[in-house]
mmCIF file of C-alpha atoms in Angstrom:
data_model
loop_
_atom_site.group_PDB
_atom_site.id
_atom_site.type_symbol
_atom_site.label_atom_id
_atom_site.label_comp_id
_atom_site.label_asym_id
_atom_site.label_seq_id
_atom_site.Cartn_x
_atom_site.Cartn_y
_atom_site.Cartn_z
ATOM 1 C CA UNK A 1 9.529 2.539 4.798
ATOM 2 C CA UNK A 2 9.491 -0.589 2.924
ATOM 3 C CA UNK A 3 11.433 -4.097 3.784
ATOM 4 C CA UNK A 4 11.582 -7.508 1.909
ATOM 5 C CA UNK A 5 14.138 -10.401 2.893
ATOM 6 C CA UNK A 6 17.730 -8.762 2.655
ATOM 7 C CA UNK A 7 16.511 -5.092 1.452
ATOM 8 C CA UNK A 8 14.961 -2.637 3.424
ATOM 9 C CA UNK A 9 14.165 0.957 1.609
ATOM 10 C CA UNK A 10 13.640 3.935 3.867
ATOM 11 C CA UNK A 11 11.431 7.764 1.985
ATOM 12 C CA UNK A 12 12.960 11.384 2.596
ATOM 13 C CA UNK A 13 10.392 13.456 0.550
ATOM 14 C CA UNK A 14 11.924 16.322 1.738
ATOM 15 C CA UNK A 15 15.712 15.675 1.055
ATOM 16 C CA UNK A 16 17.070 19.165 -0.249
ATOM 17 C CA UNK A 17 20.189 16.800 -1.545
ATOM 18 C CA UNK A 18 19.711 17.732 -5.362
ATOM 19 C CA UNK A 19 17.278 20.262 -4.836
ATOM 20 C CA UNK A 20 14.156 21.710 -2.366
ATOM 21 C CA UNK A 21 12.285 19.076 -1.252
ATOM 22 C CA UNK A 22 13.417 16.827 -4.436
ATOM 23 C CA UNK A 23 13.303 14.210 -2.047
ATOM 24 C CA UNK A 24 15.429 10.797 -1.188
ATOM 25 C CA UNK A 25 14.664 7.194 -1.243
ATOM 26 C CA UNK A 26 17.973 5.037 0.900
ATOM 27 C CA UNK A 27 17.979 1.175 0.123
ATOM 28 C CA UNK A 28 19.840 -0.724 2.616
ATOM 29 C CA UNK A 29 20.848 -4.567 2.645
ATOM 30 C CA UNK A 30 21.088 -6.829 5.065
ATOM 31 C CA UNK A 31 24.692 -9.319 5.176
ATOM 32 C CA UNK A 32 26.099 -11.430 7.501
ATOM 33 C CA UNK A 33 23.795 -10.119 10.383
ATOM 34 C CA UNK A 34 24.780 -6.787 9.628
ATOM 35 C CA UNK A 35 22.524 -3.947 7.879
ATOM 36 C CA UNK A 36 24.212 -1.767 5.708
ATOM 37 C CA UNK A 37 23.646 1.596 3.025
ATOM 38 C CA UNK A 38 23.529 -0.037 -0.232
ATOM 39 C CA UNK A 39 22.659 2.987 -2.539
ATOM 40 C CA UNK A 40 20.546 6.338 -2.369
ATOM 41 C CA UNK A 41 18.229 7.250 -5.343
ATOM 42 C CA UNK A 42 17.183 10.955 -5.450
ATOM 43 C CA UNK A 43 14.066 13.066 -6.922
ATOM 44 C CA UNK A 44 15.128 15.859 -9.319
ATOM 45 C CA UNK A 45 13.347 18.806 -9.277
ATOM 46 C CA UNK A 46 11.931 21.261 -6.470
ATOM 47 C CA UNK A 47 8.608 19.885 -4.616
ATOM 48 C CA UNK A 48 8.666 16.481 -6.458
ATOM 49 C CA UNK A 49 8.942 15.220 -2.801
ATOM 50 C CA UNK A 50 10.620 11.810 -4.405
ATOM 51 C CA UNK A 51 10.515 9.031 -2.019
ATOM 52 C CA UNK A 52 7.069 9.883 -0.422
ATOM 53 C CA UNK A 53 6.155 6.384 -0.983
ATOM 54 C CA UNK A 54 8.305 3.298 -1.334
ATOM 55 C CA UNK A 55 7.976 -0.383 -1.852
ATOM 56 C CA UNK A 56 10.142 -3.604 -2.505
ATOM 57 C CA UNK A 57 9.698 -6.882 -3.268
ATOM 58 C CA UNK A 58 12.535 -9.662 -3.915
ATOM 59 C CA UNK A 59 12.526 -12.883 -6.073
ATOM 60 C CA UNK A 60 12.798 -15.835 -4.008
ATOM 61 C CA UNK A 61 10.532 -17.334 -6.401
ATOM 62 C CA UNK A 62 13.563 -18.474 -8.986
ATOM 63 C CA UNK A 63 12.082 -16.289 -11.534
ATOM 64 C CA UNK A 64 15.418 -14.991 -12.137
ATOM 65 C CA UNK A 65 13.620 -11.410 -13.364
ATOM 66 C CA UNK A 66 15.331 -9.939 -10.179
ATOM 67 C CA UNK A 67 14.455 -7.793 -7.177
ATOM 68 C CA UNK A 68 12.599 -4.396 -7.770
ATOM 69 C CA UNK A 69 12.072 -1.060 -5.953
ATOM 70 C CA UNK A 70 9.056 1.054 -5.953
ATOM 71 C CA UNK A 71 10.195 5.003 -5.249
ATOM 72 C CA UNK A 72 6.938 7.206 -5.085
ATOM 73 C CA UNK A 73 7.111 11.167 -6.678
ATOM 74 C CA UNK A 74 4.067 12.817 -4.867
ATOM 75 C CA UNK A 75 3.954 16.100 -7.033
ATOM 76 C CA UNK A 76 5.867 14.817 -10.187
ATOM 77 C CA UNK A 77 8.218 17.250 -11.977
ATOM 78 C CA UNK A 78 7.159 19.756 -8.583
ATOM 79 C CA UNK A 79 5.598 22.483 -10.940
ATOM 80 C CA UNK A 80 2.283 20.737 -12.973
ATOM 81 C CA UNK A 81 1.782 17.932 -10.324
ATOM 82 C CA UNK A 82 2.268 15.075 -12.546
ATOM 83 C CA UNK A 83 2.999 12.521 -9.735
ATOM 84 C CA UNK A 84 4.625 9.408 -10.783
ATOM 85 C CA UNK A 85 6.610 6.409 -9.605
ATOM 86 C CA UNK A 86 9.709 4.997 -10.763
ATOM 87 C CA UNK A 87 10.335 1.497 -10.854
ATOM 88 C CA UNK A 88 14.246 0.078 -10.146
ATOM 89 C CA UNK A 89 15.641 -3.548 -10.773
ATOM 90 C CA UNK A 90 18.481 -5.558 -9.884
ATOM 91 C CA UNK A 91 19.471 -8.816 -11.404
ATOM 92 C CA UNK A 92 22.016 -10.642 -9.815
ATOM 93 C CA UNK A 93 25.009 -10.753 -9.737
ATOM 94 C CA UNK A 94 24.698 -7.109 -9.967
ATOM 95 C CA UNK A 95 24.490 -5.939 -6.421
ATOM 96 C CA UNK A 96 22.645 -2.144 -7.019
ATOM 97 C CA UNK A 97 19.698 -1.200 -8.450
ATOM 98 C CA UNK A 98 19.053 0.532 -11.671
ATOM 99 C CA UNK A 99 16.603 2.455 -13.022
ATOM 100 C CA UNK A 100 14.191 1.536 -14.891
ATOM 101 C CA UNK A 101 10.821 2.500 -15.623
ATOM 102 C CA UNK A 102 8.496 5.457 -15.043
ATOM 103 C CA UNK A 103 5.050 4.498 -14.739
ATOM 104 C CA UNK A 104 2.436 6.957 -14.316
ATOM 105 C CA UNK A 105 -1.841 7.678 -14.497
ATOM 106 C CA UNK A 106 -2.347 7.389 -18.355
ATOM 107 C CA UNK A 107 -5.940 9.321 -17.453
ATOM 108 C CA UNK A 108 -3.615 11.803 -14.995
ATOM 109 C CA UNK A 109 -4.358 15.279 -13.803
ATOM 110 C CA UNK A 110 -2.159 16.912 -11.948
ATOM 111 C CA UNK A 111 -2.083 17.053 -7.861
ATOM 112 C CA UNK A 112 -3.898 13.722 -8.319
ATOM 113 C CA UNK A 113 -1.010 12.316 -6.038
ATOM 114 C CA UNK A 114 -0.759 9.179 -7.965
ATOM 115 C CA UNK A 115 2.142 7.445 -5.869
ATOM 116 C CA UNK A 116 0.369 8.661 -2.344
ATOM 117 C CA UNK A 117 0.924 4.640 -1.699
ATOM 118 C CA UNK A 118 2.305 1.968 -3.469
ATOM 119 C CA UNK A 119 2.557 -1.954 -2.750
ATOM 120 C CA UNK A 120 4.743 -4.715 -4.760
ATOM 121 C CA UNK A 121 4.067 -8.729 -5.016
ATOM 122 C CA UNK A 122 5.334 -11.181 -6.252
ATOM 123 C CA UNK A 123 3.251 -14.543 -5.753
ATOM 124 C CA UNK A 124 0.863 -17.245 -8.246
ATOM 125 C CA UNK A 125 -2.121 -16.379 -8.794
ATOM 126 C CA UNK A 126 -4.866 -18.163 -7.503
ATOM 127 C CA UNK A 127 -5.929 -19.296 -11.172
ATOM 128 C CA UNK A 128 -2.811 -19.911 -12.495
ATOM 129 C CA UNK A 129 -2.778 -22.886 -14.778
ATOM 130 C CA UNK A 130 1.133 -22.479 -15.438
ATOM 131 C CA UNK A 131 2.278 -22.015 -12.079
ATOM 132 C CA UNK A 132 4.073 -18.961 -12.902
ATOM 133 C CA UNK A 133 4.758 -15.940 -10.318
ATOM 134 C CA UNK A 134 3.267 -12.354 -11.117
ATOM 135 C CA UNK A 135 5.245 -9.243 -10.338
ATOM 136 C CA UNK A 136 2.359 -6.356 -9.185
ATOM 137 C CA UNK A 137 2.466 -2.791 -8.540
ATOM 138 C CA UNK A 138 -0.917 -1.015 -6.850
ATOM 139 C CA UNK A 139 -0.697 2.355 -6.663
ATOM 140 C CA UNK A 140 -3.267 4.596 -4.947
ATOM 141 C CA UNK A 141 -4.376 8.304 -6.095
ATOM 142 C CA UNK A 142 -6.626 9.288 -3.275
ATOM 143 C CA UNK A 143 -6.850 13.467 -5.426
ATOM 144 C CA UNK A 144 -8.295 11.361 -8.779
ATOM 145 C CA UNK A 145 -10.726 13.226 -10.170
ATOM 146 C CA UNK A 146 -13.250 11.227 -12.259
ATOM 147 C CA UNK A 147 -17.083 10.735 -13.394
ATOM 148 C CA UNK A 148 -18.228 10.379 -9.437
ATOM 149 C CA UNK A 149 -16.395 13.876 -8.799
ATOM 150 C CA UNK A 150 -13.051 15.489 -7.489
ATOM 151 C CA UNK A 151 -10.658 13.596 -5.343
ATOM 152 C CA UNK A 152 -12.686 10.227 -5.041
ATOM 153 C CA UNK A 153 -9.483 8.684 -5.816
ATOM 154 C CA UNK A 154 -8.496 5.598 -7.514
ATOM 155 C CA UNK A 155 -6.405 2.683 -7.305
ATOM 156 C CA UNK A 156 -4.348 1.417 -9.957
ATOM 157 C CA UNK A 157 -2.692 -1.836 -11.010
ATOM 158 C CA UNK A 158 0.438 -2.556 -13.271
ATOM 159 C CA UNK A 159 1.809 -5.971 -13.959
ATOM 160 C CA UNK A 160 5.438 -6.965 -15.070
ATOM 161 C CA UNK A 161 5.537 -8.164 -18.792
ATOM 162 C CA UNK A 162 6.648 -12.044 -18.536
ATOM 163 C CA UNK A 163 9.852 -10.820 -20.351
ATOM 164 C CA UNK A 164 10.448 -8.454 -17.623
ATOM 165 C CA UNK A 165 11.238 -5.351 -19.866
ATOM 166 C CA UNK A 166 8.471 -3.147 -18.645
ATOM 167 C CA UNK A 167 5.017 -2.852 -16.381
ATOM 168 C CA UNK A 168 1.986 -2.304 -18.350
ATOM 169 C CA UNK A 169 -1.065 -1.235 -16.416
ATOM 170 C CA UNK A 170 -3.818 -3.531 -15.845
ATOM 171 C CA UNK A 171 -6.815 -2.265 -14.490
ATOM 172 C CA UNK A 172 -7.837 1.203 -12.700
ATOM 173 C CA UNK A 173 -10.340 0.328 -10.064
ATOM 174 C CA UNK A 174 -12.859 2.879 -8.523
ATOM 175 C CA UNK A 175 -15.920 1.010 -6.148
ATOM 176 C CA UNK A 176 -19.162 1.991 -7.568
ATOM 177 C CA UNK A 177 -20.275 3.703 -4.364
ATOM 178 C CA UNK A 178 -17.045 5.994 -4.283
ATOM 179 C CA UNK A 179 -17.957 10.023 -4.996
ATOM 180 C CA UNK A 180 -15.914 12.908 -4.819
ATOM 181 C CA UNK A 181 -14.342 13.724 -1.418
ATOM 182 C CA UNK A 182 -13.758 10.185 -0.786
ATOM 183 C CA UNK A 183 -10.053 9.721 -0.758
ATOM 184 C CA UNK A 184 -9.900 6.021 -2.049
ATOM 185 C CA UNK A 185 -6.058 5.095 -2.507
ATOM 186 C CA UNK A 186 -5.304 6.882 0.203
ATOM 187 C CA UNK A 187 -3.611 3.390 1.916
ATOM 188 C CA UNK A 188 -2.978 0.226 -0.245
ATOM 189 C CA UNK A 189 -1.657 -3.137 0.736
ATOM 190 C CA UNK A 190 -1.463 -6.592 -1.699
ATOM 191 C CA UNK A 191 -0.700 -10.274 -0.624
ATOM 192 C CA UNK A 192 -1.403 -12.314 -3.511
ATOM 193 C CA UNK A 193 -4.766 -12.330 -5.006
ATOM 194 C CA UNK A 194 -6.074 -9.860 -2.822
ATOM 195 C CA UNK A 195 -5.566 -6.115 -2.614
ATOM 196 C CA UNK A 196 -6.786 -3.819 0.365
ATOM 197 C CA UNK A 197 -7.290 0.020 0.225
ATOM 198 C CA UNK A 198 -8.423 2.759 2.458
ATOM 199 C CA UNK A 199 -10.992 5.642 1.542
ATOM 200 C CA UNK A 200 -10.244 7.972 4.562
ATOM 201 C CA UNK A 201 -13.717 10.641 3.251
ATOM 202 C CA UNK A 202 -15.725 7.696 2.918
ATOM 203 C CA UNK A 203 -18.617 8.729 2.925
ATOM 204 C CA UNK A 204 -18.131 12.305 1.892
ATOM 205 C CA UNK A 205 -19.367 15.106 3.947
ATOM 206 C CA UNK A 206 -19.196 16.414 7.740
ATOM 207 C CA UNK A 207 -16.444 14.591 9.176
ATOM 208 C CA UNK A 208 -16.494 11.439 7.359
ATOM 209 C CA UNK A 209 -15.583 7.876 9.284
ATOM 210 C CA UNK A 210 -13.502 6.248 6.390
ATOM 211 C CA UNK A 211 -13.688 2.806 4.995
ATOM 212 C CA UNK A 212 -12.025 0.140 2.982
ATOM 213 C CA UNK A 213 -12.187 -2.370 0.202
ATOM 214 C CA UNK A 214 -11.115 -5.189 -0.791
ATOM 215 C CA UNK A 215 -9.815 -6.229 -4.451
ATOM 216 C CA UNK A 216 -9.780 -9.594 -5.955
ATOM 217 C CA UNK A 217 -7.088 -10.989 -9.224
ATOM 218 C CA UNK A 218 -9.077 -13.359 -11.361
ATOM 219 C CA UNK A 219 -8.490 -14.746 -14.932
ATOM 220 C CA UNK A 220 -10.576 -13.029 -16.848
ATOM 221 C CA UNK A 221 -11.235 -15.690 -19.656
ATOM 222 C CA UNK A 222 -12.678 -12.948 -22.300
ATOM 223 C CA UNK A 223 -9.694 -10.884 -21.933
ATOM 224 C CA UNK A 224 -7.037 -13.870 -21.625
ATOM 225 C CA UNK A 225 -5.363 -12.402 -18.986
ATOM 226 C CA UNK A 226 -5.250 -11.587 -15.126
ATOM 227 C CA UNK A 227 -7.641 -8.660 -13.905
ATOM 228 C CA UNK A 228 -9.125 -7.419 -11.370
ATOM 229 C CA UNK A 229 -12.065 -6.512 -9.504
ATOM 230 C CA UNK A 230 -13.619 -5.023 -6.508
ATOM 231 C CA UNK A 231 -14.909 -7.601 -4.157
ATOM 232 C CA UNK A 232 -15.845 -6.255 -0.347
ATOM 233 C CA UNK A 233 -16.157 -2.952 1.550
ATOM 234 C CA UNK A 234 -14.833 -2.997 4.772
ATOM 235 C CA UNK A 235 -16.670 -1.483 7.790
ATOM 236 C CA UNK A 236 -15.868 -0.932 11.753
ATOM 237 C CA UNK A 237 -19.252 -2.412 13.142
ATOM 238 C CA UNK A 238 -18.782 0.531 15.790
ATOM 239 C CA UNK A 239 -17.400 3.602 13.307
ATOM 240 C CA UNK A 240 -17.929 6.773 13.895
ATOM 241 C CA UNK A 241 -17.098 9.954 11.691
ATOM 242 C CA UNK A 242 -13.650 11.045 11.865
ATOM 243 C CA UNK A 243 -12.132 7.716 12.548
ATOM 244 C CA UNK A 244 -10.213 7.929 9.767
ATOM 245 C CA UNK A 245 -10.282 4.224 9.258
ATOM 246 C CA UNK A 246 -8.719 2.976 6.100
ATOM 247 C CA UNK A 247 -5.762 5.657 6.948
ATOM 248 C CA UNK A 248 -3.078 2.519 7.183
ATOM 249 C CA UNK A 249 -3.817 -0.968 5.811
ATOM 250 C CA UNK A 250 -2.033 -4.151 5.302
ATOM 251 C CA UNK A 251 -2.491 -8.124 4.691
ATOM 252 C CA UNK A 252 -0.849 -11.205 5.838
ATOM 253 C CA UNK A 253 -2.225 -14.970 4.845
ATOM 254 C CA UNK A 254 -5.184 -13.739 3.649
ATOM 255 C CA UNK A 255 -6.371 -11.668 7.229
ATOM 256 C CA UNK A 256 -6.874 -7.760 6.296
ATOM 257 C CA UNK A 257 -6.212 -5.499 8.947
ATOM 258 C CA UNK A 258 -6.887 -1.793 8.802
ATOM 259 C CA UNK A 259 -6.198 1.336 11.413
ATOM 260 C CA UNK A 260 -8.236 3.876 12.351
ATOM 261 C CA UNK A 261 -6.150 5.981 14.243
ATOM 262 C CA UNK A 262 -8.651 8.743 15.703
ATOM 263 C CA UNK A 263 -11.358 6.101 16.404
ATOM 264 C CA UNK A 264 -12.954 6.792 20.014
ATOM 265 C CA UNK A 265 -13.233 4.173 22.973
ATOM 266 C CA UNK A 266 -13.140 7.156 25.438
ATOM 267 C CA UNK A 267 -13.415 11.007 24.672
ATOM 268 C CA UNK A 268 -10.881 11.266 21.347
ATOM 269 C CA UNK A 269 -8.212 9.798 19.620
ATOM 270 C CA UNK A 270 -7.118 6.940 21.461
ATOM 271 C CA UNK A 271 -7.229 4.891 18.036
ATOM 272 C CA UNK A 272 -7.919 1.120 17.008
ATOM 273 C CA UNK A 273 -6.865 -1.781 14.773
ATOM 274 C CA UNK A 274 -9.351 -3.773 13.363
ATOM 275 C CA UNK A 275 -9.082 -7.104 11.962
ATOM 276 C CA UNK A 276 -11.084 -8.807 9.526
ATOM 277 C CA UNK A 277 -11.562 -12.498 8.817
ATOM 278 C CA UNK A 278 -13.761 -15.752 7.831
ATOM 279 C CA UNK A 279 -14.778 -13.437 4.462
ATOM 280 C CA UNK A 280 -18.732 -14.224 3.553
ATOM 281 C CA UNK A 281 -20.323 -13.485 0.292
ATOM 282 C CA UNK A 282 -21.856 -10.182 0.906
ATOM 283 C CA UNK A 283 -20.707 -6.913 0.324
ATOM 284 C CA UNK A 284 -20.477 -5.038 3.021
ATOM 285 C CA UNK A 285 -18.381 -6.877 6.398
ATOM 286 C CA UNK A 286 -16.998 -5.579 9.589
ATOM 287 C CA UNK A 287 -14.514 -7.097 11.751
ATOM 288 C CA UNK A 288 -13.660 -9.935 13.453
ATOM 289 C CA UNK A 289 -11.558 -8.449 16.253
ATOM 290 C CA UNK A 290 -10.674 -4.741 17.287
ATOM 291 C CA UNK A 291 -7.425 -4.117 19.224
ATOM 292 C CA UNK A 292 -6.780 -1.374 21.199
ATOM 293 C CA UNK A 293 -3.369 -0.101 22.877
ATOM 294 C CA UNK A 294 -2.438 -1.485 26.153
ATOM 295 C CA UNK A 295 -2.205 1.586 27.818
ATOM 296 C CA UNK A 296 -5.090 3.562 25.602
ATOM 297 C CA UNK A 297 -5.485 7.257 26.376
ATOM 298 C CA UNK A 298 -6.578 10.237 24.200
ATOM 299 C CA UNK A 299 -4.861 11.554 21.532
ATOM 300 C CA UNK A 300 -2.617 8.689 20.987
ATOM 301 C CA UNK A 301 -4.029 7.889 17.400
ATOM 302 C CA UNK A 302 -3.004 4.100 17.837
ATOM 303 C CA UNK A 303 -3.072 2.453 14.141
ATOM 304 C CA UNK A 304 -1.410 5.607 12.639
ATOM 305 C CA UNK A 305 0.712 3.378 11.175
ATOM 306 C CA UNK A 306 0.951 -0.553 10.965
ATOM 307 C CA UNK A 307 2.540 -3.654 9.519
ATOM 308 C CA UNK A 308 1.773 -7.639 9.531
ATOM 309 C CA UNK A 309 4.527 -10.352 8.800
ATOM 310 C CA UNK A 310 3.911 -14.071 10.062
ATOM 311 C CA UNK A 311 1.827 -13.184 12.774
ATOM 312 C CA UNK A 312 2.473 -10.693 14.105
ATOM 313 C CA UNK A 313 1.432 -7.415 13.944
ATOM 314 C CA UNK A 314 3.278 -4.025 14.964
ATOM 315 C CA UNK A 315 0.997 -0.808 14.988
ATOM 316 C CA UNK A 316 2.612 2.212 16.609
ATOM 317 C CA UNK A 317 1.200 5.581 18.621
ATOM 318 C CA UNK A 318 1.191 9.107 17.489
ATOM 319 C CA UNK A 319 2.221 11.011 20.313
ATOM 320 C CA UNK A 320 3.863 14.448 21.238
ATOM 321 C CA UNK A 321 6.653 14.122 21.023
ATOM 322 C CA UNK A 322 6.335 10.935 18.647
ATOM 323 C CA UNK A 323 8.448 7.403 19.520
ATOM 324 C CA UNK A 324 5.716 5.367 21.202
ATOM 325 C CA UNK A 325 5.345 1.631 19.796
ATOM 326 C CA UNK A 326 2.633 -1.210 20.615
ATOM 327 C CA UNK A 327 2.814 -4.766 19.562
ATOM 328 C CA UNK A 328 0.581 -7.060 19.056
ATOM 329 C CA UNK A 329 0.584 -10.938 18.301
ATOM 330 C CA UNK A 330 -1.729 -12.748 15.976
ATOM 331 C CA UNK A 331 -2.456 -16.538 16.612
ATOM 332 C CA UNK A 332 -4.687 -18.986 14.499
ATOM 333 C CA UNK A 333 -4.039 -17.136 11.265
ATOM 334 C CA UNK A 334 -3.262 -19.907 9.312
ATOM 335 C CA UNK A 335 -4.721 -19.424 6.159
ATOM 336 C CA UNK A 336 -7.118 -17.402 3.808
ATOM 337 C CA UNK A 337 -10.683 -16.490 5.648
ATOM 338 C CA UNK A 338 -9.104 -17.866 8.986
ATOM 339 C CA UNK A 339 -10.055 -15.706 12.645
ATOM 340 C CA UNK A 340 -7.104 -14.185 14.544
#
């Protein structure tokens, strides 16, 4: 699920609507205090499993280049693999989306689950001499197969042109230390300069622990453009393997926070939330707070899934049968490098 001011877009990879598991995206909007279904974009072939991953971001900025939807195709066409996203834009006063743009891995395999998540922003850059907002889409392919071996994953950045025809990518960004098993792209969050994404087989072998990193936009003065680069791994300071931390992650005025849903404060899979802040220069960091359920017992995988807005952040349980939901509140987070 995805939500951004008045639009809210909820996945159904497995809608059987046009065809076995073609999949579903829904996009709802909110009016007058009142949610309602706006429109329903589908996936077209058997297996693509459509809708997988979503994101949305609107223009409040001004911009007038509109509001766009991110719908995630985990297995493509559902026969090579080729997973893809599709991109959809409204301009007012048109009050539906429209397709229109498929962006994909121009170095692709298939099964590399390009689209496994996806993020959109819309903010200045840091470096921005003009002032000008940037539409981004980071999209994560933790099954990438590359120089470092298979499925170490990748992460991959397109930018909206300014004359908001089409996304071109950007940059393709794999940590030096990543090597085949790792998963990285696995999770991906962005809040304005920064980008945050989970590498659940980091490091790879016997029950790996999982870790994160942290990706910086700069101007890259050579190029004449925005890029960007990888700037910090992110560490629990008391990880163990099969934490699967990195498996969600997410941003909010500059604080990362990641989940590690099977981490262990008793004898399995109670879970944990760590939060990072007050960024140094070194590589390598580990948190600056670790939250826990209220009511932690095994099993529970708290931080299977999570979300920050304005501080305050909602992570919720993984039980049997599933519904169970713990908030949190953040205070002091009021700015970049700040501690919750």
């Amino acid at each position: 699920m995805a939500i951004d001011g008045t639009i809210a877009v909820v996945g159904a990879p497995r809608d059987g609507t046009i065809a076995a598991e073609a999949g579903a995206a829904y996009v709802y909007e909110k009016a007058a205090g009142t949610w309602s279904h706006l429109q329903t974009f589908y996936g077209q072939d058997i297996g693509d499993q459509f809708g997988y991953s979503v994101a949305v971001v609107v223009d409040s900025s001004g911009l007038n280049e509109g509001d766009f939807i991110a719908v995630g195709s985990l297995l493509g066409d559902g026969v090579t693999g080729l997973s893809n996203v599709n991109i959809y834009r409204r301009i007012p006063p048109s009050p539906t989306f429209a397709f229109q743009q498929t962006v994909s891995a121009g170095d692709g395999n298939g099964f590399d689950e390009f689209g496994h998540a996806i993020a959109l922003d819309l903010s200045v850059p840091g470096e921005s001499l003009s002032g000008d907002p940037v539409y981004t889409l980071v999209v994560g392919a933790p099954d990438d197969n590359g120089a470092q071996g298979q499925d170490m994953g990748s992460v991959y950045i397109f930018q909206l042109a300014p004359n908001g025809i089409a996304w071109a990518p950007t940059a393709k960004l794999v940590p030096t230390d990543i090597v085949g098993g790792d998963l990285l792209g696995r999770s991906v969050a962005i809040e304005g300069d920064l980008i945050i994404a989970g590498a659940t087989g980091w490091p790879f072998g016997n029950n790996p622990g999982g870790v994160s990193y942290l990706m910086r936009r700069f101007y890259d003065t050579g190029a004449g453009y925005f890029n960007w680069e990888v700037n910090n791994r992110l560490t629990a300071s008391d990880g163990e393997s099969g934490d699967l931390f990195g498996r969600r992650v997410a941003i909010d005025i500059g604080v990362p926070i990641v989940g590690a849903p099977f981490a262990d404060t008793g004898s399995g899979g109670q879970g944990a939330v760590y939060i990072f802040g007050g960024m140094p220069a070194g590589y390598e960091i580990t948190e600056s707070q670790k939250i826990l359920a209220p009511d932690p017992s095994d099993s529970i995988n708290f931080g299977v899934n999570l979300a920050i807005h304005r501080h305050v952040l909602v992570a919720s349980e993984q039980t049997d049968p599933p519904g169970s939901r713990s908030i949190s509140r953040l205070s002091r987070t009021t700015g970049p490098g700040s501690r919750p």
